[in-house]
């Protein structure tokens, strides 16, 4: 089977898409862990952050720019929000196509579970 997030990016699988450009999409997480829980996903398939090469540096910066825009649009920028990218199984990564979680709208705890 093809990658879940490639399929969402290619519109072969439904998702509540909230942002899209030529390089990335952002959509609502199907199982939200906070009042705001969105995922920012590059259209290019990269399995984990360990596979990021120098040539991807601008792309990663772009994902953060999108996350900032969404946080501002959702009114959580000033209150605070958390950006998370899990890497490999012990972190909790379950979808092996990199994605930035945007979590906000409630107080976040530290250390994370
Ligand atoms: P990870 O655990 O890999 O860091 O995060 C994967 C995230 O993708 C989880 O928060 C999970 O709820 C979300 N997710 C998994 N499958 C789908 C799906 O089909 N659609 C959407 N919108 N989110 C998904
Ligand atoms: Zn993929």
GROMACS .gro file of C-alpha atoms and ligand atoms in nm:
model
  138
    1UNK     CA    1   0.000   0.000   0.000
    2UNK     CA    2   0.110   0.352  -0.070
    3UNK     CA    3   0.206   0.599   0.202
    4UNK     CA    4  -0.095   0.745   0.386
    5UNK     CA    5   0.028   1.105   0.376
    6UNK     CA    6   0.136   1.080   0.010
    7UNK     CA    7  -0.220   0.969  -0.061
    8UNK     CA    8  -0.366   1.265   0.130
    9UNK     CA    9  -0.127   1.504  -0.048
   10UNK     CA   10  -0.231   1.355  -0.384
   11UNK     CA   11  -0.603   1.379  -0.289
   12UNK     CA   12  -0.642   1.003  -0.315
   13UNK     CA   13  -0.753   0.987   0.048
   14UNK     CA   14  -0.986   1.238   0.214
   15UNK     CA   15  -0.866   1.485   0.476
   16UNK     CA   16  -0.975   1.824   0.606
   17UNK     CA   17  -0.712   2.024   0.421
   18UNK     CA   18  -0.660   2.371   0.568
   19UNK     CA   19  -0.360   2.485   0.365
   20UNK     CA   20  -0.189   2.386   0.043
   21UNK     CA   21   0.087   2.513  -0.182
   22UNK     CA   22   0.325   2.355  -0.431
   23UNK     CA   23   0.547   2.207  -0.159
   24UNK     CA   24   0.321   2.112   0.130
   25UNK     CA   25  -0.025   2.049   0.266
   26UNK     CA   26  -0.170   2.096   0.613
   27UNK     CA   27  -0.477   1.918   0.744
   28UNK     CA   28  -0.665   1.838   1.063
   29UNK     CA   29  -0.537   1.540   1.260
   30UNK     CA   30  -0.796   1.260   1.253
   31UNK     CA   31  -0.749   1.194   1.626
   32UNK     CA   32  -0.690   1.539   1.781
   33UNK     CA   33  -0.496   1.556   2.107
   34UNK     CA   34  -0.572   1.924   2.168
   35UNK     CA   35  -0.838   2.177   2.059
   36UNK     CA   36  -0.605   2.265   1.771
   37UNK     CA   37  -0.419   1.968   1.623
   38UNK     CA   38  -0.308   2.000   1.263
   39UNK     CA   39  -0.035   1.833   1.062
   40UNK     CA   40   0.196   2.006   0.816
   41UNK     CA   41   0.325   1.761   0.557
   42UNK     CA   42   0.567   1.806   0.266
   43UNK     CA   43   0.440   1.672  -0.065
   44UNK     CA   44   0.777   1.505  -0.115
   45UNK     CA   45   0.795   1.164   0.056
   46UNK     CA   46   1.059   1.165   0.330
   47UNK     CA   47   1.012   0.882   0.579
   48UNK     CA   48   1.169   1.030   0.894
   49UNK     CA   49   1.362   1.339   0.998
   50UNK     CA   50   1.677   1.124   0.989
   51UNK     CA   51   1.646   1.114   0.611
   52UNK     CA   52   1.657   1.493   0.578
   53UNK     CA   53   1.944   1.611   0.361
   54UNK     CA   54   2.094   1.956   0.322
   55UNK     CA   55   1.887   2.001   0.005
   56UNK     CA   56   1.574   1.976   0.223
   57UNK     CA   57   1.672   2.265   0.454
   58UNK     CA   58   1.452   2.521   0.279
   59UNK     CA   59   1.161   2.276   0.277
   60UNK     CA   60   1.185   2.225   0.653
   61UNK     CA   61   1.192   2.601   0.707
   62UNK     CA   62   0.886   2.626   0.487
   63UNK     CA   63   0.699   2.375   0.707
   64UNK     CA   64   0.767   2.601   1.007
   65UNK     CA   65   0.645   2.908   0.816
   66UNK     CA   66   0.319   2.726   0.740
   67UNK     CA   67   0.286   2.617   1.104
   68UNK     CA   68   0.333   2.979   1.218
   69UNK     CA   69   0.063   3.098   0.978
   70UNK     CA   70  -0.183   2.833   1.098
   71UNK     CA   71  -0.107   2.910   1.465
   72UNK     CA   72  -0.178   3.280   1.399
   73UNK     CA   73  -0.494   3.203   1.200
   74UNK     CA   74  -0.623   2.979   1.481
   75UNK     CA   75  -0.548   3.239   1.749
   76UNK     CA   76  -0.301   3.027   1.944
   77UNK     CA   77   0.022   3.201   1.843
   78UNK     CA   78   0.042   3.443   2.136
   79UNK     CA   79  -0.097   3.198   2.394
   80UNK     CA   80   0.152   2.936   2.288
   81UNK     CA   81   0.153   2.613   2.098
   82UNK     CA   82   0.372   2.312   2.046
   83UNK     CA   83   0.538   2.189   1.728
   84UNK     CA   84   0.636   1.823   1.730
   85UNK     CA   85   0.805   1.598   1.478
   86UNK     CA   86   0.835   1.242   1.603
   87UNK     CA   87   1.116   1.027   1.470
   88UNK     CA   88   1.102   0.647   1.472
   89UNK     CA   89   0.898   0.415   1.693
   90UNK     CA   90   1.006   0.507   2.047
   91UNK     CA   91   0.907   0.869   1.984
   92UNK     CA   92   0.559   0.755   1.885
   93UNK     CA   93   0.598   0.800   1.510
   94UNK     CA   94   0.331   0.592   1.339
   95UNK     CA   95   0.318   0.747   0.991
   96UNK     CA   96   0.651   0.725   0.814
   97UNK     CA   97   0.623   1.042   0.607
   98UNK     CA   98   0.753   1.341   0.800
   99UNK     CA   99   0.497   1.577   0.948
  100UNK     CA  100   0.495   1.867   1.190
  101UNK     CA  101   0.223   1.845   1.453
  102UNK     CA  102   0.075   2.180   1.558
  103UNK     CA  103  -0.084   2.140   1.900
  104UNK     CA  104  -0.252   2.420   2.091
  105UNK     CA  105  -0.559   2.561   2.258
  106UNK     CA  106  -0.480   2.406   2.595
  107UNK     CA  107  -0.190   2.409   2.840
  108UNK     CA  108   0.081   2.169   2.728
  109UNK     CA  109   0.264   1.963   2.985
  110UNK     CA  110   0.634   1.905   3.020
  111UNK     CA  111   0.797   1.661   3.008
  112UNK     CA  112   0.577   1.515   2.736
  113UNK     CA  113   0.456   1.160   2.790
  114LIG     P1  114   0.291   1.035   1.441
  114LIG     O1  115   0.242   0.942   1.551
  114LIG     O2  116   0.345   0.957   1.325
  114LIG     O3  117   0.382   1.143   1.488
  114LIG     O4  118   0.162   1.111   1.394
  114LIG     C1  119   0.070   1.059   1.303
  114LIG     C2  120  -0.057   1.139   1.319
  114LIG     O5  121  -0.136   1.117   1.204
  114LIG     C3  122  -0.139   1.096   1.440
  114LIG     O6  123  -0.161   1.210   1.523
  114LIG     C4  124  -0.269   1.042   1.379
  114LIG     O7  125  -0.383   1.073   1.454
  114LIG     C5  126  -0.269   1.108   1.241
  114LIG     N1  127  -0.334   1.029   1.139
  114LIG     C6  128  -0.317   0.895   1.115
  114LIG     N2  129  -0.390   0.856   1.010
  114LIG     C7  130  -0.455   0.968   0.966
  114LIG     C8  131  -0.546   0.990   0.858
  114LIG     O8  132  -0.583   0.903   0.781
  114LIG     N3  133  -0.593   1.118   0.844
  114LIG     C9  134  -0.554   1.219   0.926
  114LIG     N4  135  -0.607   1.341   0.902
  114LIG     N5  136  -0.467   1.201   1.027
  114LIG    C10  137  -0.419   1.077   1.047
  115LIG    ZN1  138   0.466   0.955   0.179
   0.00000   0.00000   0.00000
